[in-house]
């Protein structure tokens, strides 16, 4: 019988139970505790100012309150007009609105609310109009007539009137914005948080008391000096690789997005989504973003914003190599080969998932700490390690939804841990873990988090558990979610995990009693991923530490089993089947593209196709045979062939991982060299480290027209028509003559020779441009003839080499033929002063259409002189400038973004959006259907693209469409209204 617990230990258990319960109660109370937020009231027109129309982008779309007042005098002013007149509206006149509008028509006044006519009345003595509403309903009154509307008022983008300021005098609109998320804790809430943290500290003190004279002595083999030194060398090598990746590595899919949310959080105090979800808060998962806010306050350059993830990588590696492997494979983890294996496995996981500002890097650190602490607790029976695990698990849950995986080490070792714990200790651990709730709601209310969750769920993506297959479809796809690096980490690790579990089920390995824990935790974590609301492959990054531990422990297990279980037929069959699976997985890995996000792809090898010949399973079966033969030759003994067969699957997986890591690192080292003076992400980072860079903006020029050349009269043409002959729906160049061959029909052919255009001398920052539509080559021909004292010289204009069908299409289920160009839109071709023959003072255009297929026509325009201005110079006085969520890290100097906060959005004057050809059209922020914060731009603004060009695109035509520079023109000035902010304390469950 075990000895009865001492009175001191009984007291510690009771005290632990009390502290744990109190800590949980204090944490649960934090979301309900009072907060302080601003009540933001917008009043139009401004005090003492005339009632003139203005932009007013209200976001979230449903304001808390709307009050509209239109006096009778204003109604009669509208009546005096002979046509229907908008007296006041939340949209430009004539647009359908889900907001409000008051109009006059045929001696009636009409109040429109929430997309429907609420009330109509003839204009009599009592004709004043009042509208009052909120998110759930509204009332409208005209004189003594009143009607209710069950729908809420939303989508306010303007305060508009068609009356003159004098006629509209007396009209007033008041809007209380839905400023739900910008809150701060009251003194009472801060006190409650302090009490909870003190209880957590007291809980650790109780754990330390319980550990006194109770922990079990564990044999810790002292590594040899050579092993220690080699371990330090491997650590330094890993740090060097991480430093290189920090400098040369790619931007992640959400790096730009998350950095802008942190930047905007510095101004508003809340981590809102800025671009979409109606700027809903990221609450309750804002722990990492709060950290990034401090970094952004110091420096917003991408290199600075990457530092926390690199520190997380270093800490994860230290915990993995010392804590996890030291407990899972004791006595083995100090061996140099095992340490190298762990480093390769760690890099295989970290490189594609870990760097940047997405939360997975920090989630991986949290899960690795939980795994290490649980293993150490089970190994040493020290309860304080369980406290560390509970604390790390609680904080992990506050990072992002993948925090749910932090419970998996507890589940795997539940029977052993329960024998150490009991009810009192379990309550204490729950109290320590509840610090995660405090982290979630320290700066946010329960109401704010609930509203944010509702908006995220309403707009999505919020995918059900049974669609988890989508994540694997993405992984095995051919966009950046299914690239070589991501496939290598996940697929090869799963093969090793399956093989190691088969070995453990058949054979017990002495000294490695807990080697199964990483693999079991990994598989359980992948099962729990089904509960997460998004199915992106980014989430695999949270498993980086446990994945690397699975590979390392699994390979060690297989290596030991090859010696001790070489006569077990099941293990031998597992080795044979595993070899086939490993070869197939490796081929599947390299069948993907070496694909990276947006401009990070520039200059990266294998970006458009597979890594040949490594995408062939036969190659990997050959590799498996060579590895098996080498393993058999190196080892001695009667069973060396059997042992080699058991080892081969693990060797194939490790080899494939090493090759994938080498390809990834080599690709980004090679990209700046391959690009030369053209843009690459590595060159941007190197320039930033040297003192400054504006990223891809340094390589972009803006080319606005200066003047169209006059002349060209007396054109000689057959089959061409002046002023027409091109496809409708595409805007041609302005103020220059046009000729096209489409007028005579698709089978029409012909020739064109224009008259001469006088050619002025061009300055170094100017160029000559010509518009072309239709087919410029592939049977057609467009050329320029330059004439001067030195004679005549011809320059052929042909951009068929830029067509996408000139490049490999992968994957494809049939042979893609090089089809003739089909390009109906107008595009510009240009010549720099250096490309124009010296002394030329005249130019004319010749064209011939000799093709008769449906796309076989051509149109040309007269020449224009354009200015060539660096983008950074052009944008110096352009503000505010919207930069799309995908690109802020690519143009880090353009930081004068529109303000978003307090329920209001500033209208951008200029916009930089990504290339549509790369799958990111930059439309998310402008679509109401997904909660776009800048939806008002489409509702009110008129967008006009300004011509730009990426220097050096001639060498890599697939990169020619870098993005778009757009100017937005609005019919009204912006934000001409009064804004009043009043602090309003409220309980955490209340929103008003």
Tab-separated table of N, CA, C and O in Angstrom, residues 761-827:
chain	number	residue	atom	x	y	z
A	761	UNK	N	12.586	65.363	-80.726
A	761	UNK	CA	13.682	64.769	-79.943
A	761	UNK	C	13.161	64.418	-78.544
A	761	UNK	O	12.492	65.235	-77.891
A	762	UNK	N	13.440	63.221	-78.100
A	762	UNK	CA	12.942	62.754	-76.801
A	762	UNK	C	13.971	62.974	-75.708
A	762	UNK	O	15.175	62.745	-75.916
A	763	UNK	N	13.493	63.402	-74.552
A	763	UNK	CA	14.361	63.533	-73.382
A	763	UNK	C	14.648	62.144	-72.810
A	763	UNK	O	13.937	61.171	-73.110
A	764	UNK	N	15.665	62.007	-71.969
A	764	UNK	CA	15.990	60.693	-71.401
A	764	UNK	C	14.848	60.072	-70.608
A	764	UNK	O	14.761	58.849	-70.499
A	765	UNK	N	13.963	60.919	-70.036
A	765	UNK	CA	12.854	60.381	-69.247
A	765	UNK	C	11.557	60.343	-70.055
A	765	UNK	O	10.467	60.422	-69.493
A	766	UNK	N	11.683	60.205	-71.377
A	766	UNK	CA	10.510	60.088	-72.240
A	766	UNK	C	10.654	58.849	-73.117
A	766	UNK	O	11.741	58.263	-73.228
A	767	UNK	N	9.556	58.450	-73.753
A	767	UNK	CA	9.569	57.317	-74.672
A	767	UNK	C	8.474	57.488	-75.698
A	767	UNK	O	7.549	58.300	-75.528
A	768	UNK	N	8.577	56.732	-76.776
A	768	UNK	CA	7.591	56.747	-77.842
A	768	UNK	C	6.704	55.513	-77.702
A	768	UNK	O	7.206	54.393	-77.567
A	769	UNK	N	5.383	55.711	-77.692
A	769	UNK	CA	4.450	54.603	-77.480
A	769	UNK	C	3.479	54.499	-78.642
A	769	UNK	O	3.093	55.507	-79.254
A	770	UNK	N	3.078	53.256	-78.953
A	770	UNK	CA	2.115	52.960	-79.998
A	770	UNK	C	1.110	51.971	-79.440
A	770	UNK	O	1.472	51.002	-78.774
A	771	UNK	N	-0.183	52.204	-79.704
A	771	UNK	CA	-1.209	51.270	-79.293
A	771	UNK	C	-1.410	50.187	-80.332
A	771	UNK	O	-1.419	50.455	-81.536
A	772	UNK	N	-1.559	48.952	-79.878
A	772	UNK	CA	-1.817	47.810	-80.756
A	772	UNK	C	-2.944	46.989	-80.153
A	772	UNK	O	-3.002	46.791	-78.929
A	773	UNK	N	-3.842	46.528	-80.982
A	773	UNK	CA	-4.890	45.594	-80.573
A	773	UNK	C	-4.936	44.462	-81.583
A	773	UNK	O	-4.563	44.628	-82.741
A	774	UNK	N	-5.397	43.297	-81.131
A	774	UNK	CA	-5.431	42.152	-82.026
A	774	UNK	C	-4.089	41.455	-82.074
A	774	UNK	O	-3.317	41.474	-81.126
A	775	UNK	N	-3.773	40.852	-83.226
A	775	UNK	CA	-2.582	40.008	-83.359
A	775	UNK	C	-1.442	40.825	-83.973
A	775	UNK	O	-1.544	41.330	-85.093
A	776	UNK	N	-0.334	40.915	-83.222
A	776	UNK	CA	0.807	41.691	-83.722
A	776	UNK	C	1.784	40.841	-84.521
A	776	UNK	O	2.620	41.377	-85.249
A	777	UNK	N	1.728	39.525	-84.381
A	777	UNK	CA	2.624	38.623	-85.093
A	777	UNK	C	1.887	37.356	-85.450
A	777	UNK	O	0.691	37.369	-85.717
A	778	UNK	N	2.571	36.217	-85.438
A	778	UNK	CA	1.938	34.934	-85.782
A	778	UNK	C	1.201	35.019	-87.114
A	778	UNK	O	0.052	34.584	-87.257
A	779	UNK	N	1.839	35.600	-88.113
A	779	UNK	CA	1.226	35.740	-89.427
A	779	UNK	C	0.885	37.161	-89.781
A	779	UNK	O	0.818	37.520	-90.967
A	780	UNK	N	0.640	38.006	-88.798
A	780	UNK	CA	0.444	39.437	-89.017
A	780	UNK	C	1.770	40.153	-88.790
A	780	UNK	O	2.734	39.570	-88.268
A	781	UNK	N	1.795	41.431	-89.129
A	781	UNK	CA	3.047	42.172	-88.966
A	781	UNK	C	2.734	43.636	-88.682
A	781	UNK	O	1.879	44.250	-89.342
A	782	UNK	N	3.424	44.196	-87.677
A	782	UNK	CA	3.339	45.619	-87.347
A	782	UNK	C	4.765	46.137	-87.244
A	782	UNK	O	5.606	45.520	-86.583
A	783	UNK	N	5.043	47.249	-87.913
A	783	UNK	CA	6.399	47.788	-87.895
A	783	UNK	C	6.355	49.308	-87.930
A	783	UNK	O	5.331	49.920	-88.296
A	784	UNK	N	7.463	49.904	-87.516
A	784	UNK	CA	7.649	51.348	-87.576
A	784	UNK	C	8.770	51.636	-88.560
A	784	UNK	O	9.807	50.947	-88.555
A	785	UNK	N	8.564	52.647	-89.371
A	785	UNK	CA	9.619	53.109	-90.271
A	785	UNK	C	10.067	54.493	-89.810
A	785	UNK	O	9.255	55.419	-89.691
A	786	UNK	N	11.360	54.589	-89.467
A	786	UNK	CA	11.936	55.854	-89.043
A	786	UNK	C	12.739	56.427	-90.203
A	786	UNK	O	13.489	55.709	-90.880
A	787	UNK	N	12.600	57.711	-90.427
A	787	UNK	CA	13.298	58.366	-91.533
A	787	UNK	C	14.061	59.569	-91.009
A	787	UNK	O	13.597	60.285	-90.097
A	788	UNK	N	15.222	59.803	-91.581
A	788	UNK	CA	16.035	60.943	-91.202
A	788	UNK	C	17.131	61.137	-92.214
A	788	UNK	O	17.165	60.489	-93.277
A	789	UNK	N	18.062	62.025	-91.896
A	789	UNK	CA	19.164	62.279	-92.835
A	789	UNK	C	19.958	61.015	-93.165
A	789	UNK	O	20.526	60.896	-94.252
A	790	UNK	N	19.995	60.069	-92.277
A	790	UNK	CA	20.762	58.853	-92.515
A	790	UNK	C	20.007	57.788	-93.265
A	790	UNK	O	20.520	56.673	-93.430
A	791	UNK	N	18.777	58.073	-93.686
A	791	UNK	CA	18.013	57.090	-94.423
A	791	UNK	C	16.833	56.574	-93.614
A	791	UNK	O	16.422	57.162	-92.608
A	792	UNK	N	16.290	55.439	-94.049
A	792	UNK	CA	15.105	54.851	-93.423
A	792	UNK	C	15.472	53.533	-92.757
A	792	UNK	O	16.232	52.735	-93.324
A	793	UNK	N	14.902	53.326	-91.571
A	793	UNK	CA	15.155	52.085	-90.842
A	793	UNK	C	13.850	51.589	-90.255
A	793	UNK	O	13.026	52.384	-89.789
A	794	UNK	N	13.684	50.269	-90.263
A	794	UNK	CA	12.432	49.663	-89.792
A	794	UNK	C	12.648	48.969	-88.450
A	794	UNK	O	13.662	48.319	-88.225
A	795	UNK	N	11.657	49.115	-87.561
A	795	UNK	CA	11.643	48.426	-86.267
A	795	UNK	C	10.333	47.654	-86.175
A	795	UNK	O	9.246	48.247	-86.276
A	796	UNK	N	10.410	46.351	-86.035
A	796	UNK	CA	9.219	45.502	-85.970
A	796	UNK	C	8.678	45.481	-84.540
A	796	UNK	O	9.438	45.327	-83.574
A	797	UNK	N	7.368	45.618	-84.398
A	797	UNK	CA	6.683	45.536	-83.100
A	797	UNK	C	5.929	44.208	-83.040
A	797	UNK	O	5.003	43.990	-83.820
A	798	UNK	N	6.329	43.336	-82.119
A	798	UNK	CA	5.697	42.017	-82.015
A	798	UNK	C	5.754	41.576	-80.557
A	798	UNK	O	6.845	41.416	-79.984
A	799	UNK	N	4.599	41.433	-79.919
A	799	UNK	CA	4.569	41.014	-78.514
A	799	UNK	C	3.977	39.628	-78.333
A	799	UNK	O	3.528	39.272	-77.246
A	800	UNK	N	3.993	38.812	-79.396
A	800	UNK	CA	3.451	37.458	-79.258
A	800	UNK	C	4.270	36.620	-78.290
A	800	UNK	O	3.753	35.673	-77.694
A	801	UNK	N	5.541	36.973	-78.101
A	801	UNK	CA	6.398	36.214	-77.189
A	801	UNK	C	5.964	36.339	-75.740
A	801	UNK	O	6.386	35.559	-74.889
A	802	UNK	N	5.094	37.323	-75.459
A	802	UNK	CA	4.629	37.504	-74.090
A	802	UNK	C	3.379	36.700	-73.783
A	802	UNK	O	2.932	36.666	-72.632
A	803	UNK	N	2.805	36.044	-74.781
A	803	UNK	CA	1.576	35.290	-74.544
A	803	UNK	C	1.809	34.136	-73.584
A	803	UNK	O	2.871	33.498	-73.586
A	804	UNK	N	0.785	33.845	-72.778
A	804	UNK	CA	0.922	32.773	-71.783
A	804	UNK	C	1.104	31.412	-72.425
A	804	UNK	O	1.725	30.519	-71.845
A	805	UNK	N	0.575	31.203	-73.653
A	805	UNK	CA	0.718	29.885	-74.257
A	805	UNK	C	2.127	29.641	-74.794
A	805	UNK	O	2.427	28.559	-75.301
A	806	UNK	N	2.987	30.660	-74.692
A	806	UNK	CA	4.386	30.450	-75.035
A	806	UNK	C	5.130	29.746	-73.904
A	806	UNK	O	6.277	29.339	-74.055
A	807	UNK	N	4.466	29.635	-72.751
A	807	UNK	CA	5.101	29.005	-71.597
A	807	UNK	C	4.402	27.699	-71.253
A	807	UNK	O	3.238	27.496	-71.601
A	808	UNK	N	5.090	26.870	-70.515
A	808	UNK	CA	4.575	25.548	-70.154
A	808	UNK	C	3.328	25.671	-69.283
A	808	UNK	O	3.280	26.495	-68.360
A	809	UNK	N	2.335	24.865	-69.577
A	809	UNK	CA	1.157	24.781	-68.738
A	809	UNK	C	1.212	23.469	-67.965
A	809	UNK	O	1.237	22.389	-68.555
A	810	UNK	N	1.264	23.570	-66.629
A	810	UNK	CA	1.394	22.363	-65.820
A	810	UNK	C	0.470	22.473	-64.623
A	810	UNK	O	0.388	23.530	-63.995
A	811	UNK	N	-0.224	21.377	-64.279
A	811	UNK	CA	-0.314	20.117	-65.033
A	811	UNK	C	-1.341	20.243	-66.158
A	811	UNK	O	-2.194	21.114	-66.138
A	812	UNK	N	-1.249	19.379	-67.105
A	812	UNK	CA	-2.181	19.381	-68.238
A	812	UNK	C	-2.483	17.953	-68.627
A	812	UNK	O	-1.616	17.079	-68.560
A	813	UNK	N	-3.726	17.706	-69.028
A	813	UNK	CA	-4.119	16.348	-69.414
A	813	UNK	C	-3.963	16.106	-70.910
A	813	UNK	O	-4.343	15.064	-71.419
A	814	UNK	N	-3.429	17.093	-71.638
A	814	UNK	CA	-3.188	16.900	-73.058
A	814	UNK	C	-2.088	17.858	-73.496
A	814	UNK	O	-1.716	18.777	-72.777
A	815	UNK	N	-1.586	17.650	-74.673
A	815	UNK	CA	-0.527	18.501	-75.194
A	815	UNK	C	-1.112	19.869	-75.542
A	815	UNK	O	-2.126	19.982	-76.213
A	816	UNK	N	-0.471	20.916	-75.041
A	816	UNK	CA	-0.906	22.278	-75.327
A	816	UNK	C	-0.137	22.790	-76.539
A	816	UNK	O	1.084	22.945	-76.493
A	817	UNK	N	-0.849	23.026	-77.623
A	817	UNK	CA	-0.189	23.538	-78.817
A	817	UNK	C	0.031	25.041	-78.693
A	817	UNK	O	-0.694	25.741	-77.996
A	818	UNK	N	1.047	25.513	-79.394
A	818	UNK	CA	1.333	26.939	-79.434
A	818	UNK	C	0.347	27.592	-80.395
A	818	UNK	O	0.561	27.638	-81.600
A	819	UNK	N	-0.763	28.093	-79.849
A	819	UNK	CA	-1.807	28.652	-80.678
A	819	UNK	C	-1.475	30.090	-81.062
A	819	UNK	O	-0.767	30.789	-80.344
A	820	UNK	N	-1.998	30.570	-82.198
A	820	UNK	CA	-1.763	31.961	-82.590
A	820	UNK	C	-2.322	32.926	-81.556
A	820	UNK	O	-3.262	32.613	-80.817
A	821	UNK	N	-1.745	34.103	-81.522
A	821	UNK	CA	-2.125	35.104	-80.529
A	821	UNK	C	-3.594	35.497	-80.678
A	821	UNK	O	-4.096	35.695	-81.779
A	822	UNK	N	-4.246	35.619	-79.531
A	822	UNK	CA	-5.629	36.096	-79.485
A	822	UNK	C	-5.697	37.141	-78.370
A	822	UNK	O	-5.860	36.808	-77.198
A	823	UNK	N	-5.538	38.399	-78.746
A	823	UNK	CA	-5.409	39.472	-77.760
A	823	UNK	C	-6.215	40.675	-78.247
A	823	UNK	O	-5.672	41.605	-78.847
A	824	UNK	N	-7.539	40.691	-78.027
A	824	UNK	CA	-8.372	41.752	-78.594
A	824	UNK	C	-8.211	43.109	-77.923
A	824	UNK	O	-8.643	44.119	-78.468
A	825	UNK	N	-7.633	43.134	-76.711
A	825	UNK	CA	-7.523	44.401	-75.994
A	825	UNK	C	-6.391	45.273	-76.515
A	825	UNK	O	-5.431	44.800	-77.123
A	826	UNK	N	-6.515	46.567	-76.247
A	826	UNK	CA	-5.467	47.513	-76.610
A	826	UNK	C	-4.339	47.443	-75.593
A	826	UNK	O	-4.577	47.379	-74.382
A	827	UNK	N	-3.112	47.414	-76.059
A	827	UNK	CA	-1.943	47.483	-75.195
A	827	UNK	C	-0.895	48.352	-75.885
A	827	UNK	O	-0.937	48.546	-77.096
